[in-house]
Amino acid sequence: MGLRAGQAVRELGADDDTDDELRDDILRVTGRELLDDTSEDAADAVVWWWRLGDGDLADELRDDAGPLAEGASIWVLTPRQGKPGHVPAQELEELAGDADLRVRAVVPLGGWTGHRLCR
């Protein structure tokens, strides 16, 4: 995911199905607790757990990512293909485009697929 020590990472959309190992890996790499949606600190990255049916992703990306540091990236994590809540990559690309973002990378992350979005 390209995270580094000391970076602030905001987490959105966490639920019972969230991958705790991935969350622990982020903490280990950054050395910082994940910021939640109430934090006013600028984030260097956002990790957004997103499932089909969670709402309008484009609106959420435009309105709810919170304060971001210059050059910050947004990682939208969707359940892997074949899992409940899976969002097809093409659909996610269209929704990101609607929010003036582009998918720059797609990587498998355990039971999830990470989509790195940038302006």
PDB file of C-alpha atoms in Angstrom:
ATOM      1  CA  MET A   1       0.000   0.000   0.000  1.00  0.00           C
ATOM      2  CA  GLY A   2       3.030   2.271   0.083  1.00  0.00           C
ATOM      3  CA  LEU A   3       2.550   3.413   3.680  1.00  0.00           C
ATOM      4  CA  ARG A   4       5.499   4.639   5.741  1.00  0.00           C
ATOM      5  CA  ALA A   5       6.355   5.123   9.392  1.00  0.00           C
ATOM      6  CA  GLY A   6       4.707   8.140  10.973  1.00  0.00           C
ATOM      7  CA  GLN A   7       1.933   8.518   8.418  1.00  0.00           C
ATOM      8  CA  ALA A   8      -1.612   9.210   9.599  1.00  0.00           C
ATOM      9  CA  VAL A   9      -4.201   6.829   8.128  1.00  0.00           C
ATOM     10  CA  ARG A  10      -7.940   7.498   8.444  1.00  0.00           C
ATOM     11  CA  GLU A  11     -10.169   4.415   8.498  1.00  0.00           C
ATOM     12  CA  LEU A  12     -13.758   4.547   7.276  1.00  0.00           C
ATOM     13  CA  GLY A  13     -16.413   1.879   6.890  1.00  0.00           C
ATOM     14  CA  ALA A  14     -15.037  -0.576   9.454  1.00  0.00           C
ATOM     15  CA  ASP A  15     -17.491  -3.319  10.393  1.00  0.00           C
ATOM     16  CA  ASP A  16     -17.559  -6.919  11.653  1.00  0.00           C
ATOM     17  CA  ASP A  17     -16.070  -8.175   8.374  1.00  0.00           C
ATOM     18  CA  THR A  18     -13.050  -5.845   8.461  1.00  0.00           C
ATOM     19  CA  ASP A  19      -9.680  -7.616   8.120  1.00  0.00           C
ATOM     20  CA  ASP A  20      -8.027  -7.211  11.541  1.00  0.00           C
ATOM     21  CA  GLU A  21      -4.690  -8.541  10.243  1.00  0.00           C
ATOM     22  CA  LEU A  22      -4.571  -5.820   7.597  1.00  0.00           C
ATOM     23  CA  ARG A  23      -5.456  -3.193  10.200  1.00  0.00           C
ATOM     24  CA  ASP A  24      -2.653  -4.523  12.438  1.00  0.00           C
ATOM     25  CA  ASP A  25      -0.214  -4.390   9.497  1.00  0.00           C
ATOM     26  CA  ILE A  26      -1.084  -0.726   8.898  1.00  0.00           C
ATOM     27  CA  LEU A  27      -0.486   0.032  12.584  1.00  0.00           C
ATOM     28  CA  ARG A  28       2.822  -1.864  12.535  1.00  0.00           C
ATOM     29  CA  VAL A  29       4.084  -0.010   9.441  1.00  0.00           C
ATOM     30  CA  THR A  30       2.941   3.489  10.427  1.00  0.00           C
ATOM     31  CA  GLY A  31       3.442   3.161  14.167  1.00  0.00           C
ATOM     32  CA  ARG A  32       0.230   5.141  14.665  1.00  0.00           C
ATOM     33  CA  GLU A  33      -3.312   4.266  15.619  1.00  0.00           C
ATOM     34  CA  LEU A  34      -5.816   4.612  12.780  1.00  0.00           C
ATOM     35  CA  LEU A  35      -7.760   7.880  12.728  1.00  0.00           C
ATOM     36  CA  ASP A  36     -11.539   7.608  12.723  1.00  0.00           C
ATOM     37  CA  ASP A  37     -14.132   9.681  10.884  1.00  0.00           C
ATOM     38  CA  THR A  38     -14.328  12.200  13.737  1.00  0.00           C
ATOM     39  CA  SER A  39     -10.636  13.116  13.627  1.00  0.00           C
ATOM     40  CA  GLU A  40      -9.790  16.594  12.375  1.00  0.00           C
ATOM     41  CA  ASP A  41      -6.156  15.643  11.692  1.00  0.00           C
ATOM     42  CA  ALA A  42      -5.094  15.631   8.039  1.00  0.00           C
ATOM     43  CA  ALA A  43      -4.571  12.065   6.829  1.00  0.00           C
ATOM     44  CA  ASP A  44      -1.736  10.894   4.594  1.00  0.00           C
ATOM     45  CA  ALA A  45      -3.964   8.040   3.433  1.00  0.00           C
ATOM     46  CA  VAL A  46      -7.530   6.848   3.827  1.00  0.00           C
ATOM     47  CA  VAL A  47      -8.489   3.192   4.111  1.00  0.00           C
ATOM     48  CA  TRP A  48     -12.154   2.851   3.204  1.00  0.00           C
ATOM     49  CA  TRP A  49     -13.863  -0.517   3.648  1.00  0.00           C
ATOM     50  CA  TRP A  50     -16.592  -0.490   0.985  1.00  0.00           C
ATOM     51  CA  ARG A  51     -19.211  -3.094   0.131  1.00  0.00           C
ATOM     52  CA  LEU A  52     -21.910  -3.236  -2.503  1.00  0.00           C
ATOM     53  CA  GLY A  53     -24.962  -1.609  -0.930  1.00  0.00           C
ATOM     54  CA  ASP A  54     -23.004   0.754   1.355  1.00  0.00           C
ATOM     55  CA  GLY A  55     -24.455   3.801  -0.395  1.00  0.00           C
ATOM     56  CA  ASP A  56     -23.281   6.169  -3.111  1.00  0.00           C
ATOM     57  CA  LEU A  57     -19.507   5.819  -3.214  1.00  0.00           C
ATOM     58  CA  ALA A  58     -18.969   8.863  -5.448  1.00  0.00           C
ATOM     59  CA  ASP A  59     -20.861  11.112  -3.018  1.00  0.00           C
ATOM     60  CA  GLU A  60     -19.030   9.613  -0.066  1.00  0.00           C
ATOM     61  CA  LEU A  61     -15.637  10.123  -1.716  1.00  0.00           C
ATOM     62  CA  ARG A  62     -16.441  13.762  -2.455  1.00  0.00           C
ATOM     63  CA  ASP A  63     -17.919  14.562   0.943  1.00  0.00           C
ATOM     64  CA  ASP A  64     -16.602  12.270   3.674  1.00  0.00           C
ATOM     65  CA  ALA A  65     -12.907  11.495   3.165  1.00  0.00           C
ATOM     66  CA  GLY A  66     -12.058  14.141   5.745  1.00  0.00           C
ATOM     67  CA  PRO A  67      -9.034  16.446   5.727  1.00  0.00           C
ATOM     68  CA  LEU A  68      -6.234  15.046   3.552  1.00  0.00           C
ATOM     69  CA  ALA A  69      -2.544  15.910   3.403  1.00  0.00           C
ATOM     70  CA  GLU A  70      -1.085  17.029   0.069  1.00  0.00           C
ATOM     71  CA  GLY A  71      -0.621  13.982  -2.170  1.00  0.00           C
ATOM     72  CA  ALA A  72      -2.722  11.701   0.039  1.00  0.00           C
ATOM     73  CA  SER A  73      -4.231   8.601  -1.511  1.00  0.00           C
ATOM     74  CA  ILE A  74      -7.512   6.894  -0.794  1.00  0.00           C
ATOM     75  CA  TRP A  75      -7.577   3.109  -0.638  1.00  0.00           C
ATOM     76  CA  VAL A  76     -11.052   1.723  -1.237  1.00  0.00           C
ATOM     77  CA  LEU A  77     -11.091  -1.880  -0.021  1.00  0.00           C
ATOM     78  CA  THR A  78     -13.824  -4.089  -1.440  1.00  0.00           C
ATOM     79  CA  PRO A  79     -14.556  -7.742  -0.688  1.00  0.00           C
ATOM     80  CA  ARG A  80     -12.710 -10.078  -3.036  1.00  0.00           C
ATOM     81  CA  GLN A  81     -14.625 -11.480  -6.012  1.00  0.00           C
ATOM     82  CA  GLY A  82     -17.038 -14.193  -4.903  1.00  0.00           C
ATOM     83  CA  LYS A  83     -17.471 -12.701  -1.424  1.00  0.00           C
ATOM     84  CA  PRO A  84     -20.669 -10.977  -0.221  1.00  0.00           C
ATOM     85  CA  GLY A  85     -20.563  -7.255  -0.957  1.00  0.00           C
ATOM     86  CA  HIS A  86     -18.085  -7.574  -3.844  1.00  0.00           C
ATOM     87  CA  VAL A  87     -17.914  -4.476  -6.073  1.00  0.00           C
ATOM     88  CA  PRO A  88     -16.740  -5.137  -9.641  1.00  0.00           C
ATOM     89  CA  ALA A  89     -13.557  -3.209 -10.523  1.00  0.00           C
ATOM     90  CA  GLN A  90     -15.174  -1.533 -13.541  1.00  0.00           C
ATOM     91  CA  GLU A  91     -18.023  -0.216 -11.384  1.00  0.00           C
ATOM     92  CA  LEU A  92     -15.566   1.102  -8.802  1.00  0.00           C
ATOM     93  CA  GLU A  93     -13.563   2.877 -11.544  1.00  0.00           C
ATOM     94  CA  GLU A  94     -16.734   4.582 -12.805  1.00  0.00           C
ATOM     95  CA  LEU A  95     -17.723   5.696  -9.301  1.00  0.00           C
ATOM     96  CA  ALA A  96     -14.223   7.009  -8.606  1.00  0.00           C
ATOM     97  CA  GLY A  97     -14.341   8.957 -11.874  1.00  0.00           C
ATOM     98  CA  ASP A  98     -17.644  10.503 -10.799  1.00  0.00           C
ATOM     99  CA  ALA A  99     -15.766  11.863  -7.764  1.00  0.00           C
ATOM    100  CA  ASP A 100     -12.895  13.212  -9.957  1.00  0.00           C
ATOM    101  CA  LEU A 101     -10.556  10.441  -8.801  1.00  0.00           C
ATOM    102  CA  ARG A 102      -8.684   7.809 -10.796  1.00  0.00           C
ATOM    103  CA  VAL A 103      -7.769   4.235  -9.904  1.00  0.00           C
ATOM    104  CA  ARG A 104      -3.953   4.077  -9.893  1.00  0.00           C
ATOM    105  CA  ALA A 105      -3.472   0.555  -8.548  1.00  0.00           C
ATOM    106  CA  VAL A 106      -5.481  -2.561  -7.754  1.00  0.00           C
ATOM    107  CA  VAL A 107      -3.933  -5.083  -5.351  1.00  0.00           C
ATOM    108  CA  PRO A 108      -5.155  -8.175  -3.482  1.00  0.00           C
ATOM    109  CA  LEU A 109      -5.165  -7.675   0.287  1.00  0.00           C
ATOM    110  CA  GLY A 110      -6.246 -10.933   1.907  1.00  0.00           C
ATOM    111  CA  GLY A 111     -10.001 -11.320   1.494  1.00  0.00           C
ATOM    112  CA  TRP A 112     -10.220  -7.794   0.113  1.00  0.00           C
ATOM    113  CA  THR A 113      -9.135  -5.971  -3.032  1.00  0.00           C
ATOM    114  CA  GLY A 114      -7.442  -2.599  -2.585  1.00  0.00           C
ATOM    115  CA  HIS A 115      -8.115   0.133  -5.134  1.00  0.00           C
ATOM    116  CA  ARG A 116      -5.716   3.081  -4.783  1.00  0.00           C
ATOM    117  CA  LEU A 117      -7.422   6.301  -5.835  1.00  0.00           C
ATOM    118  CA  CYS A 118      -5.721   9.607  -6.536  1.00  0.00           C
ATOM    119  CA  ARG A 119      -6.773  13.015  -7.808  1.00  0.00           C
TER     120      ARG A 119
END
